Amino acid sequence: MNALAKLRIQATWAERLPLPFETAGAIRFDHQAQFHPLRFAASLTKGLRIFENTAYRALDGRSVRTDHGSIRAEKIIVATHFPVINWHGLYWMKLCQHRSYVLALENAPDVQGMYIDERMGGLSFRNAQGMLLMGGGAHRTGKRGGGYAALAAPATDKLKV
Ligand SMILES: Cc1cc2nc3c(=O)[nH]c(=O)nc-3n(C[C@H](O)[C@H](O)[C@H](O)COP(=O)(O)OP(=O)(O)OC[C@H]3O[C@@H](n4cnc5c(N)ncnc54)[C@H](O)[C@@H]3O)c2cc1C
């Protein structure tokens, strides 16, 4: 809480949460948006041509080279999450990939918000389209651990679904 106050980020401490299991408490951030990321992206890209399954290979001026040919554009924004053109710093060698999993649960409680566990590998909860989305089970790609098995036990024990 002190760190957030120093950064002037508004947050409050919440003891009682509408989750169907015991919690030690939570840091609450009000006025967060919950939206459908694909609908959001579709709206941003209205009128643009989309090339799916087309990996970037190299940048030649205003042209992006792919395995199927080159795509020319007035403006190019690199939004690949992992840097693909920034050789300076070799960030792609210092970063690692994680995979996490989500269960969409029917007949589950309405948790009235979005929650994320502060533990590495913890759980997340939010409702969408009448279902409860429970995320977690994260592990480094190529390594064992987590997975859907890590979600099955809390779904039964904590949520009783
Ligand atoms: C399970 C889960 C739940 C999450 N929940 C939340 C949440 O509730 N709220 C929140 O704020 N954040 C959440 N996040 C984090 C959020 O999803 C990421 O921070 C965000 O998606 C990053 O956006 P981005 O555009 O940088 O990258 P990405 O969304 O990863 O998009 C990068 C895109 O670039 C493409 N790409 C990569 N390399 C190439 C290449 N060489 N050529 C062509 N295309 C390429 C990829 O295919 C991908 O489509 C969650 C993440 C996960 C995994």
CSV table of C-alpha atoms and ligand atoms in Angstrom, one decimal:
chain,number,residue,atom,x,y,z
A,1,MET,CA,0.0,0.0,0.0
A,2,ASN,CA,2.9,2.4,0.8
A,3,ALA,CA,4.5,1.8,-2.6
A,4,LEU,CA,1.2,2.5,-4.3
A,5,ALA,CA,0.7,5.7,-2.3
A,6,LYS,CA,4.2,6.8,-3.3
A,7,LEU,CA,3.3,6.2,-7.0
A,8,ARG,CA,0.0,8.1,-6.4
A,9,ILE,CA,-2.0,5.1,-7.6
A,10,GLN,CA,-5.4,4.9,-5.9
A,11,ALA,CA,-6.0,1.7,-4.1
A,12,THR,CA,-7.8,0.5,-0.9
A,13,TRP,CA,-7.3,-2.4,1.4
A,14,ALA,CA,-10.3,-4.8,1.3
A,15,GLU,CA,-10.9,-7.4,4.0
A,16,ARG,CA,-14.2,-8.9,2.9
A,17,LEU,CA,-14.5,-10.1,-0.7
A,18,PRO,CA,-17.4,-11.6,-2.6
A,19,LEU,CA,-15.3,-14.8,-3.2
A,20,PRO,CA,-16.7,-18.1,-2.0
A,21,PHE,CA,-13.6,-19.0,0.1
A,22,GLU,CA,-11.5,-17.4,2.8
A,23,THR,CA,-8.9,-14.7,1.8
A,24,ALA,CA,-6.4,-12.8,3.9
A,25,GLY,CA,-7.5,-9.6,2.1
A,26,ALA,CA,-6.9,-7.8,-1.1
A,27,ILE,CA,-5.6,-4.5,-2.6
A,28,ARG,CA,-8.6,-3.1,-4.5
A,29,PHE,CA,-8.3,-0.9,-7.6
A,30,ASP,CA,-11.6,0.7,-8.6
A,31,HIS,CA,-12.8,1.6,-12.1
A,32,GLN,CA,-11.0,-1.1,-14.1
A,33,ALA,CA,-12.3,-2.0,-17.5
A,34,GLN,CA,-13.3,-5.5,-18.5
A,35,PHE,CA,-13.7,-6.0,-22.2
A,36,HIS,CA,-13.5,-8.6,-25.0
A,37,PRO,CA,-9.9,-8.2,-26.4
A,38,LEU,CA,-10.8,-9.6,-29.8
A,39,ARG,CA,-13.8,-7.2,-30.2
A,40,PHE,CA,-11.5,-4.4,-29.1
A,41,ALA,CA,-8.8,-5.3,-31.6
A,42,ALA,CA,-11.4,-5.8,-34.4
A,43,SER,CA,-12.7,-2.2,-33.7
A,44,LEU,CA,-9.2,-0.8,-33.7
A,45,THR,CA,-8.4,-2.4,-37.1
A,46,LYS,CA,-11.6,-1.6,-38.9
A,47,GLY,CA,-10.8,-0.9,-42.6
A,48,LEU,CA,-7.4,-2.5,-42.4
A,49,ARG,CA,-6.3,-5.6,-44.2
A,50,ILE,CA,-5.4,-8.5,-41.8
A,51,PHE,CA,-2.9,-11.2,-42.7
A,52,GLU,CA,-3.3,-14.1,-40.3
A,53,ASN,CA,-0.7,-16.9,-39.8
A,54,THR,CA,1.9,-14.6,-41.3
A,55,ALA,CA,5.1,-14.5,-39.3
A,56,TYR,CA,7.4,-11.4,-39.5
A,57,ARG,CA,10.8,-12.3,-40.8
A,58,ALA,CA,12.5,-9.0,-41.5
A,59,LEU,CA,11.9,-5.3,-42.0
A,60,ASP,CA,13.1,-3.7,-45.3
A,61,GLY,CA,12.3,0.0,-45.0
A,62,ARG,CA,8.5,0.3,-45.2
A,63,SER,CA,8.1,-3.4,-46.1
A,64,VAL,CA,7.7,-6.4,-43.9
A,65,ARG,CA,9.2,-9.6,-45.2
A,66,THR,CA,7.2,-12.8,-44.6
A,67,ASP,CA,7.3,-16.4,-45.8
A,68,HIS,CA,4.5,-15.6,-48.3
A,69,GLY,CA,5.9,-12.4,-49.7
A,70,SER,CA,6.3,-8.8,-48.6
A,71,ILE,CA,3.7,-6.4,-47.1
A,72,ARG,CA,4.2,-2.7,-47.7
A,73,ALA,CA,2.7,-0.1,-45.3
A,74,GLU,CA,2.8,3.6,-44.7
A,75,LYS,CA,3.3,3.1,-41.0
A,76,ILE,CA,4.6,0.0,-39.2
A,77,ILE,CA,4.0,-0.7,-35.5
A,78,VAL,CA,5.8,-3.6,-34.0
A,79,ALA,CA,3.5,-5.1,-31.3
A,80,THR,CA,4.9,-8.7,-31.0
A,81,HIS,CA,5.2,-8.6,-27.2
A,82,PHE,CA,8.7,-10.2,-27.5
A,83,PRO,CA,10.9,-7.8,-29.4
A,84,VAL,CA,11.6,-9.2,-32.8
A,85,ILE,CA,13.7,-6.4,-34.3
A,86,ASN,CA,15.5,-5.0,-31.3
A,87,TRP,CA,18.9,-6.7,-31.5
A,88,HIS,CA,20.4,-4.0,-29.3
A,89,GLY,CA,20.3,-5.4,-25.8
A,90,LEU,CA,19.5,-9.0,-27.0
A,91,TYR,CA,16.3,-8.9,-25.0
A,92,TRP,CA,14.8,-11.9,-26.8
A,93,MET,CA,17.6,-14.0,-25.2
A,94,LYS,CA,17.0,-12.7,-21.7
A,95,LEU,CA,13.2,-13.2,-21.7
A,96,CYS,CA,11.4,-16.5,-21.2
A,97,GLN,CA,7.9,-17.7,-22.2
A,98,HIS,CA,5.3,-18.8,-19.7
A,99,ARG,CA,2.0,-20.6,-20.4
A,100,SER,CA,-1.1,-20.4,-18.3
A,101,TYR,CA,-4.5,-22.1,-18.4
A,102,VAL,CA,-8.1,-21.1,-17.9
A,103,LEU,CA,-11.3,-23.0,-17.1
A,104,ALA,CA,-14.7,-21.6,-18.0
A,105,LEU,CA,-17.0,-22.9,-15.3
A,106,GLU,CA,-20.8,-23.1,-15.5
A,107,ASN,CA,-23.0,-22.9,-12.4
A,108,ALA,CA,-20.2,-21.1,-10.6
A,109,PRO,CA,-20.5,-18.0,-8.3
A,110,ASP,CA,-20.6,-14.4,-9.6
A,111,VAL,CA,-17.5,-12.9,-8.0
A,112,GLN,CA,-18.4,-9.3,-8.9
A,113,GLY,CA,-15.0,-8.2,-10.1
A,114,MET,CA,-11.6,-9.4,-11.4
A,115,TYR,CA,-9.1,-11.0,-9.0
A,116,ILE,CA,-5.5,-12.0,-9.3
A,117,ASP,CA,-3.4,-13.8,-6.7
A,118,GLU,CA,-0.2,-12.1,-5.8
A,119,ARG,CA,1.6,-15.4,-5.7
A,120,MET,CA,3.6,-16.5,-8.7
A,121,GLY,CA,1.5,-19.3,-10.2
A,122,GLY,CA,-1.6,-18.2,-8.3
A,123,LEU,CA,-5.2,-18.2,-9.5
A,124,SER,CA,-7.3,-15.5,-11.2
A,125,PHE,CA,-11.1,-15.1,-11.3
A,126,ARG,CA,-13.6,-13.1,-13.3
A,127,ASN,CA,-17.0,-13.7,-14.8
A,128,ALA,CA,-17.8,-13.5,-18.5
A,129,GLN,CA,-21.0,-14.5,-20.4
A,130,GLY,CA,-22.5,-16.2,-17.4
A,131,MET,CA,-19.5,-18.3,-16.6
A,132,LEU,CA,-16.7,-18.0,-14.1
A,133,LEU,CA,-13.2,-17.9,-15.8
A,134,MET,CA,-10.6,-19.4,-13.4
A,135,GLY,CA,-7.0,-18.9,-14.6
A,136,GLY,CA,-3.7,-20.4,-13.3
A,137,GLY,CA,-1.5,-23.4,-13.6
A,138,ALA,CA,1.3,-21.3,-15.1
A,139,HIS,CA,4.7,-22.8,-15.9
A,140,ARG,CA,7.6,-22.1,-18.2
A,141,THR,CA,7.0,-23.5,-21.7
A,142,GLY,CA,9.0,-26.7,-22.1
A,143,LYS,CA,8.9,-27.4,-18.3
A,144,ARG,CA,6.5,-29.6,-16.4
A,145,GLY,CA,4.2,-28.3,-13.8
A,146,GLY,CA,0.9,-26.5,-13.4
A,147,GLY,CA,-1.5,-27.1,-16.3
A,148,TYR,CA,-5.2,-27.9,-16.1
A,149,ALA,CA,-4.5,-30.3,-13.3
A,150,ALA,CA,-3.5,-27.3,-11.1
A,151,LEU,CA,-7.0,-25.8,-11.7
A,152,ALA,CA,-9.1,-28.9,-11.1
A,153,ALA,CA,-8.5,-29.1,-7.4
A,154,PRO,CA,-9.4,-25.5,-6.6
A,155,ALA,CA,-12.5,-25.7,-8.9
A,156,THR,CA,-13.8,-28.5,-6.7
A,157,ASP,CA,-12.5,-27.4,-3.2
A,158,LYS,CA,-12.9,-23.6,-3.4
A,159,LEU,CA,-15.7,-23.1,-5.8
A,160,LYS,CA,-17.6,-26.4,-5.3
A,161,VAL,CA,-18.3,-26.9,-9.1
B,1,LIG,C1,-4.2,-16.1,-19.1
B,1,LIG,C2,-3.9,-14.6,-19.2
B,1,LIG,C3,-4.7,-13.7,-18.6
B,1,LIG,C4,-4.4,-12.4,-18.6
B,1,LIG,N1,-5.3,-11.5,-18.1
B,1,LIG,C5,-5.1,-10.2,-18.1
B,1,LIG,C6,-6.1,-9.3,-17.6
B,1,LIG,O1,-7.1,-9.6,-17.1
B,1,LIG,N2,-5.8,-8.0,-17.7
B,1,LIG,C7,-4.7,-7.5,-18.3
B,1,LIG,O2,-4.5,-6.3,-18.4
B,1,LIG,N3,-3.7,-8.3,-18.8
B,1,LIG,C8,-3.9,-9.7,-18.8
B,1,LIG,N4,-3.0,-10.5,-19.3
B,1,LIG,C9,-1.8,-10.0,-19.9
B,1,LIG,C10,-2.1,-9.5,-21.3
B,1,LIG,O3,-2.7,-10.5,-22.0
B,1,LIG,C11,-0.8,-9.1,-22.0
B,1,LIG,O4,-0.1,-8.2,-21.2
B,1,LIG,C12,-1.1,-8.5,-23.3
B,1,LIG,O5,-1.8,-9.4,-24.1
B,1,LIG,C13,0.2,-8.1,-24.0
B,1,LIG,O6,-0.2,-7.4,-25.2
B,1,LIG,P1,0.8,-7.3,-26.4
B,1,LIG,O7,0.0,-6.7,-27.5
B,1,LIG,O8,2.0,-6.6,-26.0
B,1,LIG,O9,1.2,-8.8,-26.8
B,1,LIG,P2,0.3,-10.0,-27.3
B,1,LIG,O10,-1.1,-9.9,-26.8
B,1,LIG,O11,1.1,-11.2,-26.8
B,1,LIG,O12,0.3,-9.9,-28.9
B,1,LIG,C14,1.5,-10.1,-29.6
B,1,LIG,C15,1.1,-10.7,-31.0
B,1,LIG,O13,2.2,-10.7,-31.8
B,1,LIG,C16,2.2,-11.9,-32.6
B,1,LIG,N5,3.6,-12.2,-33.0
B,1,LIG,C17,4.6,-12.5,-32.2
B,1,LIG,N6,5.7,-12.7,-32.9
B,1,LIG,C18,5.4,-12.5,-34.2
B,1,LIG,C19,6.1,-12.5,-35.5
B,1,LIG,N7,7.4,-12.8,-35.6
B,1,LIG,N8,5.3,-12.2,-36.6
B,1,LIG,C20,4.0,-11.9,-36.5
B,1,LIG,N9,3.3,-11.9,-35.4
B,1,LIG,C21,4.0,-12.1,-34.3
B,1,LIG,C22,1.6,-12.9,-31.6
B,1,LIG,O14,1.1,-14.0,-32.4
B,1,LIG,C23,0.5,-12.1,-30.9
B,1,LIG,O15,-0.7,-12.1,-31.6
B,1,LIG,C24,-3.3,-11.9,-19.3
B,1,LIG,C25,-2.4,-12.8,-19.9
B,1,LIG,C26,-2.7,-14.2,-19.8
B,1,LIG,C27,-1.7,-15.1,-20.5
